[in-house]
Short mmCIF file of C-alpha atoms in Angstrom, two decimals:
data_model
loop_
_atom_site.label_atom_id
_atom_site.label_comp_id
_atom_site.label_asym_id
_atom_site.label_seq_id
_atom_site.Cartn_x
_atom_site.Cartn_y
_atom_site.Cartn_z
CA MET A 1 1.55 0.82 -7.38
CA SER A 2 2.19 1.59 -10.98
CA ASP A 3 0.31 4.21 -12.82
CA ASP A 4 2.16 3.92 -16.07
CA ARG A 5 -0.97 3.87 -18.10
CA GLU A 6 -1.34 7.58 -17.70
CA THR A 7 0.18 9.70 -20.42
CA ASP A 8 2.56 12.51 -19.75
CA THR A 9 0.62 15.66 -19.13
CA ALA A 10 1.34 18.86 -20.95
CA SER A 11 3.87 21.11 -19.31
CA GLU A 12 1.24 23.37 -17.84
CA SER A 13 -1.32 22.42 -15.24
CA SER A 14 -3.79 24.42 -13.28
CA TYR A 15 -3.82 24.36 -9.56
CA GLN A 16 -7.47 23.71 -8.75
CA LEU A 17 -8.46 24.90 -5.34
CA SER A 18 -12.07 25.90 -5.61
CA ARG A 19 -13.35 22.46 -4.68
CA HIS A 20 -11.08 22.22 -1.69
CA LYS A 21 -12.23 25.59 -0.44
CA LYS A 22 -15.85 24.48 -0.37
CA SER A 23 -15.41 21.31 1.57
CA PRO A 24 -12.39 20.34 3.60
CA SER A 25 -13.75 16.81 3.38
CA SER A 26 -12.50 16.63 -0.18
CA LEU A 27 -9.05 16.52 1.35
CA THR A 28 -9.78 13.10 2.68
CA ASN A 29 -8.39 11.38 -0.38
CA LEU A 30 -5.00 12.33 0.98
CA SER A 31 -3.43 9.74 3.17
CA SER A 32 -4.63 10.23 6.69
CA SER A 33 -2.92 7.46 8.56
CA SER A 34 -1.40 8.58 11.79
CA GLY A 35 2.18 9.70 12.07
CA MET A 36 3.13 7.79 9.00
CA THR A 37 5.34 10.30 7.39
CA SER A 38 8.16 9.87 9.84
CA LEU A 39 8.78 6.23 9.13
CA SER A 40 10.96 4.77 11.78
CA SER A 41 13.54 2.03 11.58
CA VAL A 42 15.81 0.91 8.89
CA SER A 43 13.16 -1.37 7.57
CA GLY A 44 11.26 1.79 6.90
CA SER A 45 13.87 2.43 4.27
CA VAL A 46 12.73 -0.50 2.24
CA MET A 47 8.96 -0.46 2.60
CA SER A 48 6.77 -0.68 -0.39
CA VAL A 49 6.00 2.84 0.54
CA TYR A 50 3.13 3.36 -1.74
CA SER A 51 1.01 1.03 0.22
CA GLY A 52 2.60 0.73 3.64
CA ASP A 53 0.48 1.45 6.65
CA PHE A 54 1.77 1.27 10.21
CA GLY A 55 0.19 2.34 13.36
CA ASN A 56 -3.41 1.37 12.70
CA LEU A 57 -3.22 -2.22 13.87
CA GLU A 58 -1.81 -3.48 17.12
CA VAL A 59 1.22 -5.72 16.95
CA LYS A 60 0.79 -9.15 18.54
CA GLY A 61 1.44 -12.81 17.92
CA ASN A 62 4.49 -14.83 16.93
CA ILE A 63 6.30 -16.08 13.86
CA GLN A 64 8.05 -19.44 13.50
CA PHE A 65 11.05 -19.68 11.20
CA ALA A 66 14.57 -21.08 10.86
CA ILE A 67 17.65 -19.89 9.00
CA GLU A 68 20.52 -21.87 7.54
CA TYR A 69 23.50 -21.04 5.36
CA VAL A 70 23.95 -23.67 2.66
CA GLU A 71 27.69 -23.62 1.89
CA SER A 72 27.44 -25.74 -1.27
CA LEU A 73 24.98 -23.27 -2.86
CA LYS A 74 26.38 -20.15 -1.19
CA GLU A 75 22.81 -19.35 -0.19
CA LEU A 76 21.00 -18.20 2.91
CA HIS A 77 17.76 -20.15 3.34
CA VAL A 78 15.02 -18.62 5.48
CA PHE A 79 12.39 -21.26 6.18
CA VAL A 80 9.17 -19.42 7.08
CA ALA A 81 6.89 -21.97 8.73
CA GLN A 82 3.90 -20.16 10.24
CA CYS A 83 2.50 -17.36 12.39
CA LYS A 84 0.02 -17.50 15.24
CA ASP A 85 -2.30 -15.09 17.07
CA LEU A 86 -1.79 -12.21 14.63
CA ALA A 87 -3.77 -8.98 14.97
CA ALA A 88 -7.05 -8.93 13.04
CA ALA A 89 -7.18 -6.40 10.22
CA ASP A 90 -10.86 -7.28 9.76
CA VAL A 91 -12.08 -6.77 13.31
CA LYS A 92 -15.66 -7.89 12.66
CA LYS A 93 -14.71 -11.24 11.19
CA GLN A 94 -11.54 -11.51 13.32
CA ARG A 95 -9.19 -12.33 10.48
CA SER A 96 -6.38 -10.99 8.31
CA ASP A 97 -4.84 -11.88 4.94
CA PRO A 98 -1.21 -12.11 6.06
CA TYR A 99 2.06 -12.63 4.24
CA VAL A 100 5.71 -12.44 5.32
CA LYS A 101 8.33 -10.20 3.77
CA ALA A 102 12.10 -10.59 4.22
CA TYR A 103 14.94 -8.13 3.75
CA LEU A 104 18.65 -8.27 4.34
CA LEU A 105 19.66 -4.91 5.81
CA PRO A 106 21.23 -2.48 5.26
CA ASP A 107 19.69 -3.64 2.01
CA LYS A 108 21.21 -1.65 -0.80
CA GLY A 109 18.96 -3.38 -3.25
CA LYS A 110 21.20 -6.14 -4.50
CA MET A 111 19.07 -8.70 -2.73
CA GLY A 112 15.73 -7.06 -3.03
CA LYS A 113 12.89 -8.20 -0.91
CA LYS A 114 11.53 -11.72 -0.77
CA LYS A 115 8.03 -12.57 0.25
CA THR A 116 5.75 -15.50 0.85
CA LEU A 117 2.34 -16.01 -0.65
CA VAL A 118 -0.66 -14.36 1.02
CA VAL A 119 -2.73 -16.76 3.17
CA LYS A 120 -6.29 -15.47 3.34
CA LYS A 121 -8.78 -15.18 6.18
CA THR A 122 -6.71 -16.37 9.11
CA LEU A 123 -4.77 -15.15 12.15
CA ASN A 124 -2.69 -18.37 12.13
CA PRO A 125 -1.28 -18.67 8.61
CA VAL A 126 0.89 -21.64 7.61
CA TYR A 127 3.46 -20.94 4.86
CA ASN A 128 6.19 -23.59 4.85
CA GLU A 129 8.13 -21.59 2.26
CA ILE A 130 11.88 -21.17 1.80
CA LEU A 131 13.11 -17.68 0.88
CA ARG A 132 16.60 -17.87 -0.64
CA TYR A 133 19.37 -15.29 -0.88
CA LYS A 134 22.45 -15.87 -3.03
CA ILE A 135 25.13 -14.27 -0.88
CA GLU A 136 28.71 -14.84 0.27
CA LYS A 137 28.96 -15.78 3.92
CA GLN A 138 31.40 -12.96 4.71
CA ILE A 139 28.89 -10.40 3.41
CA LEU A 140 26.04 -12.13 5.20
CA LYS A 141 27.85 -11.57 8.49
CA THR A 142 27.53 -7.80 7.99
CA GLN A 143 23.74 -7.96 7.56
CA LYS A 144 20.58 -8.03 9.63
CA LEU A 145 17.66 -10.22 8.63
CA ASN A 146 14.36 -8.40 8.88
CA LEU A 147 11.16 -10.45 8.68
CA SER A 148 7.92 -8.48 8.75
CA VAL A 149 4.31 -9.66 8.62
CA TRP A 150 1.77 -7.70 6.58
CA HIS A 151 -1.96 -7.88 5.91
CA ARG A 152 -2.81 -7.35 2.25
CA ASP A 153 -6.34 -6.13 1.54
CA SER A 154 -8.36 -6.53 -1.63
CA PHE A 155 -7.11 -3.14 -2.87
CA LYS A 156 -3.54 -4.44 -2.58
CA ARG A 157 -2.81 -2.08 0.31
CA ASN A 158 -0.56 -3.43 3.05
CA SER A 159 -0.90 -3.03 6.81
CA PHE A 160 1.97 -3.80 9.17
CA LEU A 161 1.37 -6.63 11.68
CA GLY A 162 4.80 -6.88 13.29
CA GLU A 163 8.45 -7.71 12.64
CA VAL A 164 11.50 -9.57 13.92
CA GLU A 165 15.10 -8.59 13.31
CA LEU A 166 18.13 -10.90 13.69
CA ASP A 167 21.67 -9.59 13.76
CA LEU A 168 23.56 -12.04 11.54
CA GLU A 169 26.97 -10.74 12.66
CA THR A 170 26.54 -12.33 16.07
CA TRP A 171 24.64 -15.41 14.84
CA ASP A 172 26.28 -18.76 15.63
CA TRP A 173 26.09 -20.58 12.28
CA ASP A 174 27.76 -23.74 13.60
CA ASN A 175 25.28 -24.36 16.39
CA LYS A 176 22.91 -27.15 15.29
CA GLN A 177 20.21 -25.76 17.58
CA ASN A 178 20.21 -22.61 15.49
CA LYS A 179 18.98 -24.55 12.46
CA GLN A 180 15.83 -25.63 14.29
CA LEU A 181 12.48 -23.94 13.82
CA ARG A 182 11.93 -21.41 16.57
CA TRP A 183 9.12 -19.07 17.66
CA TYR A 184 9.84 -15.34 17.86
CA PRO A 185 7.47 -12.69 19.23
CA LEU A 186 6.50 -10.04 16.67
CA LYS A 187 7.57 -6.51 17.59
CA ARG A 188 6.58 -2.98 16.62
CA LYS A 189 8.78 -0.96 14.31
CA THR A 190 12.23 -0.55 15.81
CA ALA A 191 13.85 2.73 16.88
CA PRO A 192 14.34 5.46 14.29
CA VAL A 193 18.10 5.82 14.66
CA ALA A 194 19.03 3.68 11.70
CA LEU A 195 16.92 5.51 9.14
CA GLU A 196 19.05 8.63 9.34
CA ALA A 197 21.98 6.70 7.94
CA GLU A 198 19.93 5.64 4.95
CA ASN A 199 20.98 7.85 2.05
CA ARG A 200 18.38 8.27 -0.68
CA GLY A 201 20.36 10.74 -2.76
CA ASP A 202 19.66 14.40 -3.55
CA MET A 203 17.72 16.47 -6.05
CA LYS A 204 19.05 19.64 -7.62
CA LEU A 205 16.19 21.95 -8.56
CA ALA A 206 15.10 25.55 -8.88
CA LEU A 207 11.74 27.21 -8.17
CA GLN A 208 10.26 30.49 -9.35
CA TYR A 209 7.01 32.28 -8.52
CA VAL A 210 5.63 34.50 -11.28
CA PRO A 211 2.85 36.63 -9.75
CA GLU A 212 1.63 38.14 -13.06
CA PRO A 213 2.45 35.95 -16.05
CA VAL A 214 0.57 38.30 -18.45
CA PRO A 215 1.50 41.86 -17.50
CA GLY A 216 -0.67 44.71 -18.68
CA LYS A 217 -3.90 42.69 -18.71
CA LYS A 218 -6.90 44.60 -17.38
CA LEU A 219 -8.17 41.57 -15.45
CA PRO A 220 -5.99 40.36 -12.60
CA THR A 221 -4.34 37.06 -13.56
CA THR A 222 -3.35 34.35 -11.09
CA GLY A 223 0.31 33.56 -10.61
CA GLU A 224 2.39 30.60 -11.71
CA VAL A 225 4.87 28.38 -9.91
CA HIS A 226 7.67 27.11 -12.14
CA ILE A 227 9.54 23.99 -11.03
CA TRP A 228 12.82 23.24 -12.79
CA VAL A 229 13.96 19.69 -12.00
CA LYS A 230 17.62 19.74 -12.95
CA GLU A 231 19.13 16.44 -11.83
CA CYS A 232 19.31 13.83 -9.09
CA LEU A 233 22.54 12.75 -7.41
CA ASP A 234 23.51 9.39 -5.88
CA LEU A 235 20.11 7.69 -6.16
CA PRO A 236 19.88 4.35 -4.31
CA LEU A 237 20.06 1.16 -6.38
CA LEU A 238 17.14 -1.09 -5.50
CA ARG A 239 17.76 -3.81 -8.06
CA GLY A 240 21.41 -4.52 -8.61
CA SER A 241 23.06 -2.05 -10.97
CA HIS A 242 19.88 -1.14 -12.87
CA LEU A 243 18.09 2.16 -12.52
CA ASN A 244 15.58 3.87 -14.79
CA SER A 245 14.41 6.90 -12.86
CA PHE A 246 11.87 9.66 -13.37
CA VAL A 247 10.40 12.46 -11.26
CA LYS A 248 6.72 13.01 -10.65
CA CYS A 249 5.20 16.26 -9.39
CA THR A 250 1.87 16.88 -7.64
CA ILE A 251 0.71 20.13 -6.09
CA LEU A 252 -1.05 19.18 -2.86
CA PRO A 253 -3.87 19.33 -1.81
CA ASP A 254 -4.89 18.65 -5.43
CA THR A 255 -4.30 14.92 -5.95
CA SER A 256 -6.25 14.61 -9.18
CA ARG A 257 -4.43 13.00 -12.08
CA LYS A 258 -4.64 16.15 -14.13
CA SER A 259 -2.47 17.99 -11.61
CA ARG A 260 0.28 15.41 -12.10
CA GLN A 261 3.28 16.03 -14.29
CA LYS A 262 6.37 13.94 -14.76
CA THR A 263 9.74 13.96 -16.46
CA ARG A 264 10.88 11.36 -18.94
CA ALA A 265 12.72 8.35 -17.51
CA VAL A 266 16.52 8.42 -17.62
CA GLY A 267 18.18 4.99 -17.55
CA LYS A 268 21.49 3.47 -16.54
CA THR A 269 22.70 6.13 -14.11
CA THR A 270 22.36 7.02 -10.42
CA ASN A 271 22.92 10.68 -11.41
CA PRO A 272 20.18 11.33 -13.98
CA ILE A 273 19.96 14.77 -15.63
CA PHE A 274 16.34 15.73 -16.37
CA ASN A 275 16.40 19.49 -17.06
CA HIS A 276 12.62 19.50 -17.11
CA THR A 277 10.50 22.52 -16.21
CA MET A 278 6.94 22.16 -14.99
CA VAL A 279 4.55 25.09 -14.81
CA TYR A 280 1.46 25.29 -12.60
CA ASP A 281 -0.89 28.25 -12.91
CA GLY A 282 -3.83 29.27 -10.75
CA PHE A 283 -1.73 30.41 -7.76
CA ARG A 284 -3.02 33.43 -5.87
CA PRO A 285 -0.59 34.83 -3.28
CA GLU A 286 -2.66 33.33 -0.44
CA ASP A 287 -2.49 29.85 -2.04
CA LEU A 288 1.27 29.83 -1.49
CA MET A 289 0.62 29.47 2.26
CA GLU A 290 -1.64 26.45 1.81
CA ALA A 291 -0.10 24.41 -1.02
CA CYS A 292 2.87 22.08 -1.13
CA VAL A 293 4.94 20.88 -4.09
CA GLU A 294 5.44 17.12 -3.78
CA LEU A 295 8.29 15.82 -5.96
CA THR A 296 8.84 12.06 -5.92
CA VAL A 297 11.55 10.02 -7.62
CA TRP A 298 10.69 6.57 -8.97
CA ASP A 299 12.55 3.67 -10.53
CA HIS A 300 10.50 2.40 -13.46
CA TYR A 301 10.90 -1.33 -14.09
CA LYS A 302 8.60 -3.41 -16.28
CA LEU A 303 5.10 -2.68 -15.03
CA THR A 304 5.87 -1.20 -11.63
CA ASN A 305 7.35 1.97 -10.24
CA GLN A 306 9.42 1.67 -7.09
CA PHE A 307 9.61 4.72 -4.85
CA LEU A 308 13.15 6.01 -4.25
CA GLY A 309 12.60 9.19 -2.27
CA GLY A 310 10.94 12.56 -2.40
CA LEU A 311 10.63 16.17 -1.29
CA ARG A 312 7.71 18.22 -0.05
CA ILE A 313 8.33 21.93 -0.53
CA GLY A 314 6.00 24.32 1.27
CA PHE A 315 5.68 26.16 4.57
CA GLY A 316 5.36 22.89 6.52
CA THR A 317 2.68 24.27 8.83
CA GLY A 318 0.84 20.97 9.27
CA LYS A 319 -2.35 22.59 7.92
CA SER A 320 -3.87 23.41 4.55
CA TYR A 321 -6.94 25.65 4.25
CA GLY A 322 -7.70 25.12 7.93
CA THR A 323 -7.55 21.31 7.77
CA GLU A 324 -4.78 19.39 9.53
CA VAL A 325 -2.88 17.31 6.96
CA ASP A 326 0.10 15.06 7.42
CA TRP A 327 1.72 16.01 4.11
CA MET A 328 2.46 19.58 5.28
CA ASP A 329 5.64 18.22 6.82
CA SER A 330 8.43 20.06 4.98
CA THR A 331 11.90 19.90 6.52
CA SER A 332 13.66 23.15 7.43
CA GLU A 333 15.66 23.02 4.17
CA GLU A 334 12.49 22.51 2.10
CA VAL A 335 10.74 25.37 3.93
CA ALA A 336 13.75 27.64 3.34
CA LEU A 337 13.57 27.08 -0.43
CA TRP A 338 9.82 27.84 -0.54
CA GLU A 339 10.24 30.98 1.60
CA LYS A 340 12.99 32.30 -0.66
CA MET A 341 10.83 31.65 -3.72
CA VAL A 342 7.83 33.46 -2.22
CA ASN A 343 9.98 36.42 -1.13
CA SER A 344 11.83 36.77 -4.47
CA PRO A 345 9.19 36.77 -7.23
CA ASN A 346 10.32 36.37 -10.86
CA THR A 347 13.66 34.92 -9.72
CA TRP A 348 14.91 31.35 -9.98
CA ILE A 349 15.90 30.06 -6.50
CA GLU A 350 18.15 27.03 -6.68
CA ALA A 351 18.82 24.34 -4.07
CA THR A 352 20.12 20.79 -3.70
CA LEU A 353 17.92 18.93 -1.22
CA PRO A 354 18.21 15.43 0.28
CA LEU A 355 15.49 13.01 -0.82
CA ARG A 356 13.55 11.39 2.00
CA MET A 357 10.93 8.77 2.81
CA LEU A 358 7.38 9.97 2.23
CA LEU A 359 4.00 8.39 2.62
CA ILE A 360 2.41 9.35 -0.64
CA ALA A 361 -1.08 10.71 -0.94
CA LYS A 362 -3.42 8.35 -2.73
CA ILE A 363 -4.33 9.51 -6.20
CA SER A 364 -7.89 10.65 -6.65
CA LYS A 365 -9.40 9.94 -10.03
#
């Protein structure tokens, strides 16, 4: 998930399209999983987005677990026993490498996620692990417990195998029966209503298209897109009160590392001011129809980057150079900013846009 080893690129990058023009197949390094960009359900808000994959595998099977609140420790204990009859991620060999992930929702990050170990090569994994949450009982009664089962492949990508959600507000904690292990059927992702309430904060930015950066040149020059990342507002806290955020920019469909630029990280605030301008050259007027500026906000912690939210600014047509792509999914506000930029060359166009869930294109080398 982390690509911290890369160095910050210079402030100018070229937008390389020639290779995409020749073969649409070179677009295949972009994520192509179906319908993934509109992640449904509240649990969507807390996915390890970088590697989440829904929709490819059927959801079947059951999970056995029990929950108990231990008053003396002020802890919720989730005893994850086992799963049975899971879907097979490896269809040929009829097996998966499953693990279980737990969240308390609406998880604002104080708890973080908990997960079991991965059990390899089985559709009937046995875990017998206790996942513990330090939490006051009154607060617990406002939460939902979400347990999801995932297959983890050798590239550390995760595929969704099903989930169960318990409403802890209506849970009878005094009933002894409720402390017993019980089987629950795994379900698909739940309805999308809850995700809308999930606030990921906003980004204040300005864009400018410069059609002729070097006026008076005999040869026609290609244009530049300037992206001024000003600040982010009300970013979500995923790990208690700590936040060390930065913004990364890629111009799709070019996912090569050299097209990537990023700001410095700003720590200890949910309202970081970046004031960082990125310049991409190589834009002909017709490229503005086909390209999309992907800005993603990350929380950098130790060796990993956790995705907080992002924007995709373009015409949102669903296509790029004649190929259908799922990243051409700009919202009406994102489209409006891009249209204004295209129609007002050499002028900064400013906007404050809400960050959203994205499935991020895999990075090509």
